[in-house]
JSON list of C-alpha atoms in Angstrom, two decimals:
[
{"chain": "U", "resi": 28, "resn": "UNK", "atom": "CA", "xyz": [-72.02, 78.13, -56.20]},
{"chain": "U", "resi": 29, "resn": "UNK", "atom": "CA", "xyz": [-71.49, 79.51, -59.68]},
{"chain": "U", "resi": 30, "resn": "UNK", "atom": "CA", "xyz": [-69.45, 76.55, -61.33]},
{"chain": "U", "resi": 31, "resn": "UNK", "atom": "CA", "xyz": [-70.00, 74.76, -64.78]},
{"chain": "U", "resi": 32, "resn": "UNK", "atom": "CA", "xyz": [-67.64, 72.09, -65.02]},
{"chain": "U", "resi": 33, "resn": "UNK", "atom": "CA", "xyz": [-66.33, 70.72, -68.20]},
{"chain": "U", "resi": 34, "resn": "UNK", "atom": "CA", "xyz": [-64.81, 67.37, -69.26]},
{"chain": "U", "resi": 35, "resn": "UNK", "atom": "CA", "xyz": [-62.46, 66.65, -70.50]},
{"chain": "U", "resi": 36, "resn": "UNK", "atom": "CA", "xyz": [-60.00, 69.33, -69.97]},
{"chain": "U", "resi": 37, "resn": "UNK", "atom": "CA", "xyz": [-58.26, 68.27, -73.29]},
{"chain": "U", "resi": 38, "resn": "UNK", "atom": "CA", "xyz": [-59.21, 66.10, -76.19]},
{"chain": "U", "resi": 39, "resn": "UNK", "atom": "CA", "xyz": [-56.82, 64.55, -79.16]},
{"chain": "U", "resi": 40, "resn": "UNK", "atom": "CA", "xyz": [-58.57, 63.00, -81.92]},
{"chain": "U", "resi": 41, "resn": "UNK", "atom": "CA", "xyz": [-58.44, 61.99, -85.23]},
{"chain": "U", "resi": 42, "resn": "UNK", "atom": "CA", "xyz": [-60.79, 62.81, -88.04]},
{"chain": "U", "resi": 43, "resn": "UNK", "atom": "CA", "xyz": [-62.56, 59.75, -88.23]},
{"chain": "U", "resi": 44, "resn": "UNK", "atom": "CA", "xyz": [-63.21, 59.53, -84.47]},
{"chain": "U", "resi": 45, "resn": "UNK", "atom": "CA", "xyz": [-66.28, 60.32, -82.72]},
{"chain": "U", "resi": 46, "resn": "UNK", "atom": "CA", "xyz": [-65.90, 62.38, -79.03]},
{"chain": "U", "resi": 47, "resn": "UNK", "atom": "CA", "xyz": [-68.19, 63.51, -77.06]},
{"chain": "U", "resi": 48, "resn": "UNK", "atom": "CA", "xyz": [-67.74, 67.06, -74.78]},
{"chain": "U", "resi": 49, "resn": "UNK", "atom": "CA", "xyz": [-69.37, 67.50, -71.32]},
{"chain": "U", "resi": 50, "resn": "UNK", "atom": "CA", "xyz": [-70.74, 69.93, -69.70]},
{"chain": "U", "resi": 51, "resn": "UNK", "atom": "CA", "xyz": [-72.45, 69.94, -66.64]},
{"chain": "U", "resi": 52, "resn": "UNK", "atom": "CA", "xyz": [-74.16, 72.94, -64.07]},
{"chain": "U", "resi": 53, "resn": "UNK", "atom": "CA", "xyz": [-76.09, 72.93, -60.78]},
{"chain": "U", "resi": 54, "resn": "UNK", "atom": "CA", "xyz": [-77.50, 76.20, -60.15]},
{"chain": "U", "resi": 55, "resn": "UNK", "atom": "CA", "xyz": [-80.57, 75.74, -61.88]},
{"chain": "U", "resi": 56, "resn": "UNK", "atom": "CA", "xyz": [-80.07, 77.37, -64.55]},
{"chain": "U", "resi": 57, "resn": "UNK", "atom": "CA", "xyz": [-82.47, 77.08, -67.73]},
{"chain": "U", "resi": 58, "resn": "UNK", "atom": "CA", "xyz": [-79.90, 77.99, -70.82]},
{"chain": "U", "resi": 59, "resn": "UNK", "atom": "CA", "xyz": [-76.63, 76.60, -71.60]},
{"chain": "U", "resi": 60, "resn": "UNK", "atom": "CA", "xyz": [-74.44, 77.65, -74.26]},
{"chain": "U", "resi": 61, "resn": "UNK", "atom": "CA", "xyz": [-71.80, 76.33, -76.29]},
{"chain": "U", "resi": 62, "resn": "UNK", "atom": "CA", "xyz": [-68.83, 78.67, -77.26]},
{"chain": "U", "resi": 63, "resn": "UNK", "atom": "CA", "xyz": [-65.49, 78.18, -79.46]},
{"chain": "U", "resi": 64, "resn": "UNK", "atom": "CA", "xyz": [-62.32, 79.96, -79.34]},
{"chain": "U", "resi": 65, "resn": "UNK", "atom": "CA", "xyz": [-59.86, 80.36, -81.13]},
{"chain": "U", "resi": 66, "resn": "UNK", "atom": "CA", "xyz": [-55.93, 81.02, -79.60]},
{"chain": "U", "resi": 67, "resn": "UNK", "atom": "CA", "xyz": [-56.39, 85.35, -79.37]},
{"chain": "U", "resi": 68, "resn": "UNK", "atom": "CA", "xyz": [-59.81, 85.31, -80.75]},
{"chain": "U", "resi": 69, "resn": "UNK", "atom": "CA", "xyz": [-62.98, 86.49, -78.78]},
{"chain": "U", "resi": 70, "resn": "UNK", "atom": "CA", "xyz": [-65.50, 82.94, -78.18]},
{"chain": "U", "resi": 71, "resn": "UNK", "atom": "CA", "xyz": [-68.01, 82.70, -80.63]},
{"chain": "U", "resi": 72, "resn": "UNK", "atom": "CA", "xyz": [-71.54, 81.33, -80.19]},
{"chain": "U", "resi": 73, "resn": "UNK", "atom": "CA", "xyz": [-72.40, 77.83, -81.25]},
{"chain": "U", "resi": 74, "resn": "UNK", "atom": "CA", "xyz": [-75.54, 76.48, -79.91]},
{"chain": "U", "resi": 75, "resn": "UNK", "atom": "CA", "xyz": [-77.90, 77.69, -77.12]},
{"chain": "U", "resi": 76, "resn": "UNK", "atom": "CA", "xyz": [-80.57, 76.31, -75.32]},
{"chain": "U", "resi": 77, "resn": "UNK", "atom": "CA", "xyz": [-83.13, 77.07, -73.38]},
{"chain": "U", "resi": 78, "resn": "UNK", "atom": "CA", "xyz": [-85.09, 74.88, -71.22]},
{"chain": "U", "resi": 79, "resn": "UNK", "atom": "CA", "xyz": [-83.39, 71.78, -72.97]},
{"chain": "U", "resi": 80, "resn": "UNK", "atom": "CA", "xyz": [-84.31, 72.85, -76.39]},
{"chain": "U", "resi": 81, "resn": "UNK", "atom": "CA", "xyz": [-82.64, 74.17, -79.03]},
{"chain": "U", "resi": 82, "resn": "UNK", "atom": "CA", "xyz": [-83.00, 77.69, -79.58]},
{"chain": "U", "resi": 83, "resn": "UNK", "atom": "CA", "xyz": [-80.12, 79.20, -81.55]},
{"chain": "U", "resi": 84, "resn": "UNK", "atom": "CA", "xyz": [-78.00, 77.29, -83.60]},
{"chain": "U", "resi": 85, "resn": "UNK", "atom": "CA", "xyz": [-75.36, 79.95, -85.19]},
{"chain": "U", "resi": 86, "resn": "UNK", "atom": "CA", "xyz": [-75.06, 77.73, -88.58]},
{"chain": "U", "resi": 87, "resn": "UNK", "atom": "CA", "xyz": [-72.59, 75.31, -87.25]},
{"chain": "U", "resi": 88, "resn": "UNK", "atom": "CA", "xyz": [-72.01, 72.50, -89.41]},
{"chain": "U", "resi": 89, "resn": "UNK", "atom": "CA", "xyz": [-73.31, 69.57, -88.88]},
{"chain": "U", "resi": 90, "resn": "UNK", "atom": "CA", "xyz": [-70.48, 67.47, -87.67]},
{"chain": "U", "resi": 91, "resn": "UNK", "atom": "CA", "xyz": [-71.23, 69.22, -84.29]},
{"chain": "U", "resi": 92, "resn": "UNK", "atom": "CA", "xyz": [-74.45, 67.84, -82.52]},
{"chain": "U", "resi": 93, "resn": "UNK", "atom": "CA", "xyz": [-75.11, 69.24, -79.02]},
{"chain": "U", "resi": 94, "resn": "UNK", "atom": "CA", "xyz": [-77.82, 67.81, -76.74]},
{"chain": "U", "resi": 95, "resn": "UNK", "atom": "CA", "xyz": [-78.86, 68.61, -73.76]},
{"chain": "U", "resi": 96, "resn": "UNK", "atom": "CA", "xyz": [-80.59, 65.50, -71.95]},
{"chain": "U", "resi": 97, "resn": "UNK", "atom": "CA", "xyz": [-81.60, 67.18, -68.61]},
{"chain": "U", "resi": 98, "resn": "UNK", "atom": "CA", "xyz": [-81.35, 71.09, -67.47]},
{"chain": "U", "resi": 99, "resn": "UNK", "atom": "CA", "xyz": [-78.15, 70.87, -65.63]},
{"chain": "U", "resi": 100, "resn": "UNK", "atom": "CA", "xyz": [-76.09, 68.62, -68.65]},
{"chain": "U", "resi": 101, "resn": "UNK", "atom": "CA", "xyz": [-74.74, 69.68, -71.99]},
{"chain": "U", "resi": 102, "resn": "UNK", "atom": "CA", "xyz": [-73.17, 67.76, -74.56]},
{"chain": "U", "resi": 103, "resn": "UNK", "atom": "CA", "xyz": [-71.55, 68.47, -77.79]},
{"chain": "U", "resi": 104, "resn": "UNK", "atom": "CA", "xyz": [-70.96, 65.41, -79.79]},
{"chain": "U", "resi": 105, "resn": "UNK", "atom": "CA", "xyz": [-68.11, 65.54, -82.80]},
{"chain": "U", "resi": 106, "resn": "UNK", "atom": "CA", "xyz": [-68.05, 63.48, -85.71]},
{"chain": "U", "resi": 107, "resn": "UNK", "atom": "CA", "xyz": [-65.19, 63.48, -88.87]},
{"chain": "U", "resi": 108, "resn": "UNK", "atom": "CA", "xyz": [-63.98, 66.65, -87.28]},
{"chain": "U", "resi": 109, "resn": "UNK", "atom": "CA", "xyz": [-61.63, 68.97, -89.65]},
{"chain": "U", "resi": 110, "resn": "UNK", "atom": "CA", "xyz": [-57.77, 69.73, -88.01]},
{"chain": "U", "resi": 111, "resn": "UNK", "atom": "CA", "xyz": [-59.71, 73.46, -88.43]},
{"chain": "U", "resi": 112, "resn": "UNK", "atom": "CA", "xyz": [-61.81, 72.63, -85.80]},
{"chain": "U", "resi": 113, "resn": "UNK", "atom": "CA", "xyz": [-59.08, 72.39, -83.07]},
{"chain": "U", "resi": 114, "resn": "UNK", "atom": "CA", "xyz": [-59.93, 75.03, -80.68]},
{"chain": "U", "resi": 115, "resn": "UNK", "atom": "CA", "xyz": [-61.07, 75.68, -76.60]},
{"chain": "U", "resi": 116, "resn": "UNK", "atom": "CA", "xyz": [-64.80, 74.93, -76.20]},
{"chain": "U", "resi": 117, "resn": "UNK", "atom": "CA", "xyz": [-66.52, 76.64, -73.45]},
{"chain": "U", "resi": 118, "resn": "UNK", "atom": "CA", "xyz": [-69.98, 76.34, -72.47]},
{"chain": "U", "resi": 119, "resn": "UNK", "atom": "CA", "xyz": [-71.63, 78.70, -70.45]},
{"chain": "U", "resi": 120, "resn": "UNK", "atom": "CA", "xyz": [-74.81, 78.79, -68.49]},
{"chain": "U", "resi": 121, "resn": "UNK", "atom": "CA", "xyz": [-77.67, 81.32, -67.55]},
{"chain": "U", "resi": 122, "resn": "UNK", "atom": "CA", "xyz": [-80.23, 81.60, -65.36]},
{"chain": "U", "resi": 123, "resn": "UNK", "atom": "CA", "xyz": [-82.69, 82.61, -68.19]},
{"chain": "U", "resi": 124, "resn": "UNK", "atom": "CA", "xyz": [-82.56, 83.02, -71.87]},
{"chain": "U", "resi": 125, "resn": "UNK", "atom": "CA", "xyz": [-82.88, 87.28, -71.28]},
{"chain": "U", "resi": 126, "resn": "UNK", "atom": "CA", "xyz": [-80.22, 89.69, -72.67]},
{"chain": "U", "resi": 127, "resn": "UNK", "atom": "CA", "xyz": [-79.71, 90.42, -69.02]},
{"chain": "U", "resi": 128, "resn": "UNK", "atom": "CA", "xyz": [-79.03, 87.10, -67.71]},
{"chain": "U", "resi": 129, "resn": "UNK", "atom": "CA", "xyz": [-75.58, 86.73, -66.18]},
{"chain": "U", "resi": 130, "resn": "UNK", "atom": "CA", "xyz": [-73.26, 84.23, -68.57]},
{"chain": "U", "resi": 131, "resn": "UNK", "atom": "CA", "xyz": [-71.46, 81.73, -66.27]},
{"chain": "U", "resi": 132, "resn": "UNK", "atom": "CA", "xyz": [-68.37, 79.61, -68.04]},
{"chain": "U", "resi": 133, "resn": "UNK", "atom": "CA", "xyz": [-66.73, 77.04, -67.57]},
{"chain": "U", "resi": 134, "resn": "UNK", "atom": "CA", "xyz": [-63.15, 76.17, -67.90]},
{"chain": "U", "resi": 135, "resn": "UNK", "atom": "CA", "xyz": [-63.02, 74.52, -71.74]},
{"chain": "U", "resi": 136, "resn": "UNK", "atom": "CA", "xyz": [-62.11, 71.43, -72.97]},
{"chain": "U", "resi": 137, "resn": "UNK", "atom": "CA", "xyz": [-59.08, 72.37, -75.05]},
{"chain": "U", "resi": 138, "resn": "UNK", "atom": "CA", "xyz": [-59.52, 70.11, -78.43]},
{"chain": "U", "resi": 139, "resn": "UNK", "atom": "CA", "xyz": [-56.87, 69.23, -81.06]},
{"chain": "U", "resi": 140, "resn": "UNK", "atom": "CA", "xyz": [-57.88, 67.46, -84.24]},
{"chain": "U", "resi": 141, "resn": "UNK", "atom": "CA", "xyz": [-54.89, 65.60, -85.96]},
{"chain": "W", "resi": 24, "resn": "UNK", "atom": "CA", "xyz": [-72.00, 99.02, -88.74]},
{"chain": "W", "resi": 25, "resn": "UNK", "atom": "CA", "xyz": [-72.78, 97.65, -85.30]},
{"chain": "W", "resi": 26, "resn": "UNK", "atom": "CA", "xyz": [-69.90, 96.43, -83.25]},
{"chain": "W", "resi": 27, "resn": "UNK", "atom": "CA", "xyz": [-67.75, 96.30, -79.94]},
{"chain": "W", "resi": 28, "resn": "UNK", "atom": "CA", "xyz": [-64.20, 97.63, -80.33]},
{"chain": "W", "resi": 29, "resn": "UNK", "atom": "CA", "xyz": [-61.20, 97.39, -77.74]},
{"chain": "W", "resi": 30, "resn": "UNK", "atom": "CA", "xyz": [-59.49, 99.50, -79.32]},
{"chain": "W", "resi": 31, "resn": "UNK", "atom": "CA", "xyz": [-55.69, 98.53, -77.77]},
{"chain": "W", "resi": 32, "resn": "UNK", "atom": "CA", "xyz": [-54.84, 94.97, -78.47]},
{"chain": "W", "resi": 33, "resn": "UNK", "atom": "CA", "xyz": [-52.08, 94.34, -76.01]},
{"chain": "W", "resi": 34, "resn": "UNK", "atom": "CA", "xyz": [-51.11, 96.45, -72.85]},
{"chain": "W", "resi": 35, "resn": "UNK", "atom": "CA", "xyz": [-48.35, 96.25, -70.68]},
{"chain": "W", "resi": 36, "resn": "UNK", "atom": "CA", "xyz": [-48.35, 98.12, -66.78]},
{"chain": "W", "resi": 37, "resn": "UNK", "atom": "CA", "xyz": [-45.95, 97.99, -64.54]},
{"chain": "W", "resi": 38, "resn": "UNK", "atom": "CA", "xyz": [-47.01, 96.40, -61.26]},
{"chain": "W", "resi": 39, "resn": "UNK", "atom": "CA", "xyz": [-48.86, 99.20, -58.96]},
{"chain": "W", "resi": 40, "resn": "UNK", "atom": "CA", "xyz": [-49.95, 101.35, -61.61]},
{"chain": "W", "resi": 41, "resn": "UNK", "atom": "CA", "xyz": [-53.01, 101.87, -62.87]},
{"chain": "W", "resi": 42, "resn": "UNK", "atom": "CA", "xyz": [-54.69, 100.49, -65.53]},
{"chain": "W", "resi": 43, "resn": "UNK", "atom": "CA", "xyz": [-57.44, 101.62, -67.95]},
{"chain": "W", "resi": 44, "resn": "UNK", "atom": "CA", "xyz": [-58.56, 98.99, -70.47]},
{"chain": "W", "resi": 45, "resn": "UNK", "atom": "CA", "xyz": [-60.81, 100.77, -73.65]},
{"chain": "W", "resi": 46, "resn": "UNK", "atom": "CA", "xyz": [-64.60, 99.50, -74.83]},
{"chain": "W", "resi": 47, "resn": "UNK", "atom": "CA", "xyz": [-66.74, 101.43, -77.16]},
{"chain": "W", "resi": 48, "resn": "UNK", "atom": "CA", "xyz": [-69.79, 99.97, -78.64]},
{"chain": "W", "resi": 49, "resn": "UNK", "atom": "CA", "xyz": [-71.53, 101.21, -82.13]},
{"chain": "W", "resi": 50, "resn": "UNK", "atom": "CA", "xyz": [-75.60, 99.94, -81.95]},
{"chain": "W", "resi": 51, "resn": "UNK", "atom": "CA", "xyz": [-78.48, 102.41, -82.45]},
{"chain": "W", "resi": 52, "resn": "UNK", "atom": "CA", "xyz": [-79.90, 101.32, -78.76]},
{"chain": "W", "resi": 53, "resn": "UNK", "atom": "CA", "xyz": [-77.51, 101.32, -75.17]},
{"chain": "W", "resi": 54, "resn": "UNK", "atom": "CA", "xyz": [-76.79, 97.42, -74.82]},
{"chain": "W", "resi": 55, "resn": "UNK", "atom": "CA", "xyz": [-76.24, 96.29, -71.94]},
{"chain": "W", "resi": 56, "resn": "UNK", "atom": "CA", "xyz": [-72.31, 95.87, -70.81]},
{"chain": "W", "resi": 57, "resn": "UNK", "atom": "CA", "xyz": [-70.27, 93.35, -70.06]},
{"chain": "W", "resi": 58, "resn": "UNK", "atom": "CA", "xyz": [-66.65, 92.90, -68.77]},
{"chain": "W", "resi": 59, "resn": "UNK", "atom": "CA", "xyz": [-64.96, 89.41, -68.52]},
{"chain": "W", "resi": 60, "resn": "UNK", "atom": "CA", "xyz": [-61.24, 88.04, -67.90]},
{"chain": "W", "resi": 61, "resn": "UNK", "atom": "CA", "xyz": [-59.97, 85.06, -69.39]},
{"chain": "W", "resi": 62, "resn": "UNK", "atom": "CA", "xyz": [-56.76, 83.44, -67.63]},
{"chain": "W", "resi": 63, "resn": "UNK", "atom": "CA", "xyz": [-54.36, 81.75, -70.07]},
{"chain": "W", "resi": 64, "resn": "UNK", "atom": "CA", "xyz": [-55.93, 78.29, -71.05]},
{"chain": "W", "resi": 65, "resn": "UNK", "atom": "CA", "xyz": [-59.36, 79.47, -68.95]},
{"chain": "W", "resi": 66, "resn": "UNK", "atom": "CA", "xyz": [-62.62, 80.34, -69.45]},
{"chain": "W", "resi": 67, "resn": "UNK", "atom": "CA", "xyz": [-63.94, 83.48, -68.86]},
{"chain": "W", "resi": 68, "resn": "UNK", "atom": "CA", "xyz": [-65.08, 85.26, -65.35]},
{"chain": "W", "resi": 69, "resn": "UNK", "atom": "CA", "xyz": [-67.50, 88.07, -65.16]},
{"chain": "W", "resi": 70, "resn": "UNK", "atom": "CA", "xyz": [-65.63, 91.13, -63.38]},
{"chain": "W", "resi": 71, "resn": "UNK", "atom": "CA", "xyz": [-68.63, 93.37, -64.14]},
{"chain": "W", "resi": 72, "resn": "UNK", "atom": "CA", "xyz": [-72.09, 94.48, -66.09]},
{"chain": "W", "resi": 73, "resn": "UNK", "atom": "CA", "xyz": [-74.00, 97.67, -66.26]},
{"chain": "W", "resi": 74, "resn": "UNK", "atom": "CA", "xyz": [-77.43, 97.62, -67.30]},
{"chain": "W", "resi": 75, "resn": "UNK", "atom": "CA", "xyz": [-78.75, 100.86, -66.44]},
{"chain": "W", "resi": 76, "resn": "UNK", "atom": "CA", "xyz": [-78.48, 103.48, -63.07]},
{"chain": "W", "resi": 77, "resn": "UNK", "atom": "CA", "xyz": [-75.31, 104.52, -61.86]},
{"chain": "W", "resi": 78, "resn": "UNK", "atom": "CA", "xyz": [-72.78, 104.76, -64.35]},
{"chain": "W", "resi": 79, "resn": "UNK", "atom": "CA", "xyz": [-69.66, 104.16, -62.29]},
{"chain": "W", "resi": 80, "resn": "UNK", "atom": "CA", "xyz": [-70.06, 100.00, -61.52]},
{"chain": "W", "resi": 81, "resn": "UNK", "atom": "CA", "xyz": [-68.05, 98.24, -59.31]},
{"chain": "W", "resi": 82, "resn": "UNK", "atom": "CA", "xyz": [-67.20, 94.94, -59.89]},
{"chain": "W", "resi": 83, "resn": "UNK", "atom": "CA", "xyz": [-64.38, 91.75, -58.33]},
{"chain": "W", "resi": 84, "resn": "UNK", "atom": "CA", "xyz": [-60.89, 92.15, -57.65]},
{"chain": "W", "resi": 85, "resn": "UNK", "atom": "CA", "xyz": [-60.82, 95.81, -57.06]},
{"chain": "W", "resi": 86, "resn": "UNK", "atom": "CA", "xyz": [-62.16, 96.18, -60.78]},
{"chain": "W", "resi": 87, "resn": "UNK", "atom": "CA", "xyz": [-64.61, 99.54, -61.94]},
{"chain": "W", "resi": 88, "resn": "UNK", "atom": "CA", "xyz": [-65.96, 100.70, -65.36]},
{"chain": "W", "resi": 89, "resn": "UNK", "atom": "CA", "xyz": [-67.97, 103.83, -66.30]},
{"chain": "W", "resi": 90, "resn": "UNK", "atom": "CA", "xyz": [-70.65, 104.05, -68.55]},
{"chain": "W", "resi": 91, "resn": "UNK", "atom": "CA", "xyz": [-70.34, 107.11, -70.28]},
{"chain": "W", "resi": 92, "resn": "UNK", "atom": "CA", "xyz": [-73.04, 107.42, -72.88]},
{"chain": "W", "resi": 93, "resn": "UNK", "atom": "CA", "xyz": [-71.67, 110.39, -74.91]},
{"chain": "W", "resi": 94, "resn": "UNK", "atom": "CA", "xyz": [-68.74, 108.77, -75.79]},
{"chain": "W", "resi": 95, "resn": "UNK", "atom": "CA", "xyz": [-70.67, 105.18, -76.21]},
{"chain": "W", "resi": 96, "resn": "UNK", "atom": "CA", "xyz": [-67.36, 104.07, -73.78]},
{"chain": "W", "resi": 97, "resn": "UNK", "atom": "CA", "xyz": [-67.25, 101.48, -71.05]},
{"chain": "W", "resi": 98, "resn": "UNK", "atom": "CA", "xyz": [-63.94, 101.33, -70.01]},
{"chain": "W", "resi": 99, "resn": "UNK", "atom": "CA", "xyz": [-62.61, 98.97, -67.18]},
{"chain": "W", "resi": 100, "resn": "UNK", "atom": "CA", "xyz": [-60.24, 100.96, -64.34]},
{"chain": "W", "resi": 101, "resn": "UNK", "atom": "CA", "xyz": [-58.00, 99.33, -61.74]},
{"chain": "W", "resi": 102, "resn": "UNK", "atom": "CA", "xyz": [-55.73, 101.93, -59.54]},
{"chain": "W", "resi": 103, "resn": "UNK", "atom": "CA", "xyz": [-53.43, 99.30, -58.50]},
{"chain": "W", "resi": 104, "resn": "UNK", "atom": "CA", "xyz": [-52.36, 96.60, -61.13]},
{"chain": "W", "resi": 105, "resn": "UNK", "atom": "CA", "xyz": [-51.23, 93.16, -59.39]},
{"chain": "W", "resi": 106, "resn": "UNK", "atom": "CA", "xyz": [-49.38, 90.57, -61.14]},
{"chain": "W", "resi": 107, "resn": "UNK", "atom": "CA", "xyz": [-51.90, 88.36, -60.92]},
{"chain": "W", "resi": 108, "resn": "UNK", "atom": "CA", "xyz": [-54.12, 90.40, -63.12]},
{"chain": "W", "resi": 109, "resn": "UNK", "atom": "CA", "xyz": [-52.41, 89.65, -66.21]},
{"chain": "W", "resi": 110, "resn": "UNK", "atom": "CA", "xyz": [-54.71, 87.96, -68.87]},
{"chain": "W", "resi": 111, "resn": "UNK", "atom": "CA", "xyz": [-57.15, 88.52, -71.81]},
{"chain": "W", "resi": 112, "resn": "UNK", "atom": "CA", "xyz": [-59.89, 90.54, -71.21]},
{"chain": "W", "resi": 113, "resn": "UNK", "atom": "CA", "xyz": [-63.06, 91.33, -72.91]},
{"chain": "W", "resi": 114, "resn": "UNK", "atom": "CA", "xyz": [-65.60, 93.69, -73.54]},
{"chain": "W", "resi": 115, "resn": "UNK", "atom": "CA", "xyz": [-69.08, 92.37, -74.16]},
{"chain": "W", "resi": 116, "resn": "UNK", "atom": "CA", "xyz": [-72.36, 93.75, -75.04]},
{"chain": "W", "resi": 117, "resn": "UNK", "atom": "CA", "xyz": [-76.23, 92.25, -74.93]},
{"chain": "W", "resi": 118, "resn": "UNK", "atom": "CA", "xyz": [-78.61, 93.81, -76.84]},
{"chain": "W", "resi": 119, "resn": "UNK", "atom": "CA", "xyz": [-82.13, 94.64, -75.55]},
{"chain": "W", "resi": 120, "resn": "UNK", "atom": "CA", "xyz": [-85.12, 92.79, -77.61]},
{"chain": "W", "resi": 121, "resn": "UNK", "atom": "CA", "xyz": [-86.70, 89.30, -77.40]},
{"chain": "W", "resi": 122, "resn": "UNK", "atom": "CA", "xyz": [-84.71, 88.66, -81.00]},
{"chain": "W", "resi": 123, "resn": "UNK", "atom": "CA", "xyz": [-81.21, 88.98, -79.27]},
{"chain": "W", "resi": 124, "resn": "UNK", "atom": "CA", "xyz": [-81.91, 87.24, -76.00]},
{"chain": "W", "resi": 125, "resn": "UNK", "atom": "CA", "xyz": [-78.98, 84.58, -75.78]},
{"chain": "W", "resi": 126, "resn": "UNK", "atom": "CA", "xyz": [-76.15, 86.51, -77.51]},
{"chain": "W", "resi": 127, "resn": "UNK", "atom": "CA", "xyz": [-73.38, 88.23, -75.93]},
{"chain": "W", "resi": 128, "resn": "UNK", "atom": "CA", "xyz": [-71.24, 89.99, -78.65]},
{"chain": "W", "resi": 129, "resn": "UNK", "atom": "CA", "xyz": [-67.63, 90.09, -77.66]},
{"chain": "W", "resi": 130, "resn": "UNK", "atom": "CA", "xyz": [-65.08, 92.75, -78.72]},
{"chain": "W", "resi": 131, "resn": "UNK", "atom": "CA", "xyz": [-62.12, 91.49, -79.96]},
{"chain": "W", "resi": 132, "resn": "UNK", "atom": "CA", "xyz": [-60.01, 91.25, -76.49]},
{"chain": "W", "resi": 133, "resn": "UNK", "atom": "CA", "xyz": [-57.06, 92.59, -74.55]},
{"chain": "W", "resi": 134, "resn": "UNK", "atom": "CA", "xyz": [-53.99, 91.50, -73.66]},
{"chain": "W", "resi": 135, "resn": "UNK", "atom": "CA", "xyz": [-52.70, 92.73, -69.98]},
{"chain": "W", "resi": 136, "resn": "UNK", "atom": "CA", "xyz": [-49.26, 92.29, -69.39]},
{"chain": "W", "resi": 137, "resn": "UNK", "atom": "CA", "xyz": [-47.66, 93.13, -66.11]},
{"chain": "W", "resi": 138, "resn": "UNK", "atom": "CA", "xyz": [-43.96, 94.05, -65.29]},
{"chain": "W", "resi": 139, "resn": "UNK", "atom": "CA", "xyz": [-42.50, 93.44, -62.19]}
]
């Protein structure tokens, strides 16, 4: 089995909310990746951990806070989000933190910030 | 400057024809290679990778790519297009070294459109 699942598959929120995105993977993996797209843009790198902690953060402003409470969940919590930031975030999973491991994605939560 | 170009940015093919989608890489070491496909409102699914041996890889859905190192090139081949295989795809690279471990770098993408 070589799923990550997401949730939700779409988020609308306003700039004062706070949301929370999902991500989940059981194939043992040990990194886990958070990605965002843009509509006909490549996915960029966010976050990535490995073995639950933090080990690139790509300058991402702070209003994004990922965590990753276990080795098979991923979260990405958003706070007084920017209509900017509307975009599909993927996260993606390895089985080790090597330039050779295998990226596995999941199907994005497709947010909108109004 | 180091980077991964697709060179065409939108290509249409006629259902049954072949198809040849364009990578090239620019890095002073042979990354390793990547190619993904992204259906509309999807993530992304590995067709292939090359790391190193033979230089003509097989990969899902009737999907190759050859490594040619001369030409720092490695372009994805289909020789039957299906309408189904109309999406984004994307050339990605990894580079060797404990400092890049956790970064795929993604060329800029793309578009297959198919014809009936």
């Amino acid at each position: 089995d070589t799923e990550v699942t997401q949730t939700p598959k779409h988020l609308v929120m306003g700039m004062t909310n706070k949301k929370s995105l999902k991500c989940e993977q059981h194939m043992g993996h040990r990194a886990m990746y958070w990605y965002k797209q843009k509509a006909k843009k490549p996915p960029e790198l966010m976050f990535v951990y490995s073995y639950e902690k933090l080990s690139i953060n790509e300058s991402v402003p702070s209003r994004f806070s990922p965590e990753c409470p276990n080795s098979s969940l991923l979260n990405l919590h958003l706070h007084a989000l920017q209509p900017e930031d509307s975009a599909l975030y993927l996260c993606a999973s390895s089985q080790g933190y090597g330039s050779t491991d295998t990226q596995y994605f999941g199907p994005g939560t497709r947010l909108t910030v109004l | 400057a180091q980077s991964v170009t697709q060179p065409d940015i939108h290509i249409t093919v006629s259902e049954g024809a072949s198809l040849e989608l364009r990578c090239n890489y620019s890095y002073g070491a042979t990354p390793y290679l990547f190619w993904y496909v992204q259906s509309p409102g999807q993530g992304l699914q590995l067709l292939l990778k090359y790391f190193s041996g033979d230089t003509l890889v097989q990969g899902i859905k009737g999907f190759e790519a050859e490594f040619k190192r001369s030409q720092s090139s490695f372009n994805l081949r289909k020789p039957s297009v299906h309408w189904s295989d109309a999406a984004e795809y994307f050339c990605a690279v990894a580079l060797p070294g404990s400092s890049n471990t956790g970064k795929l770098i993604f060329g800029q993408g793309t578009t297959l459109q198919v014809k009936p």
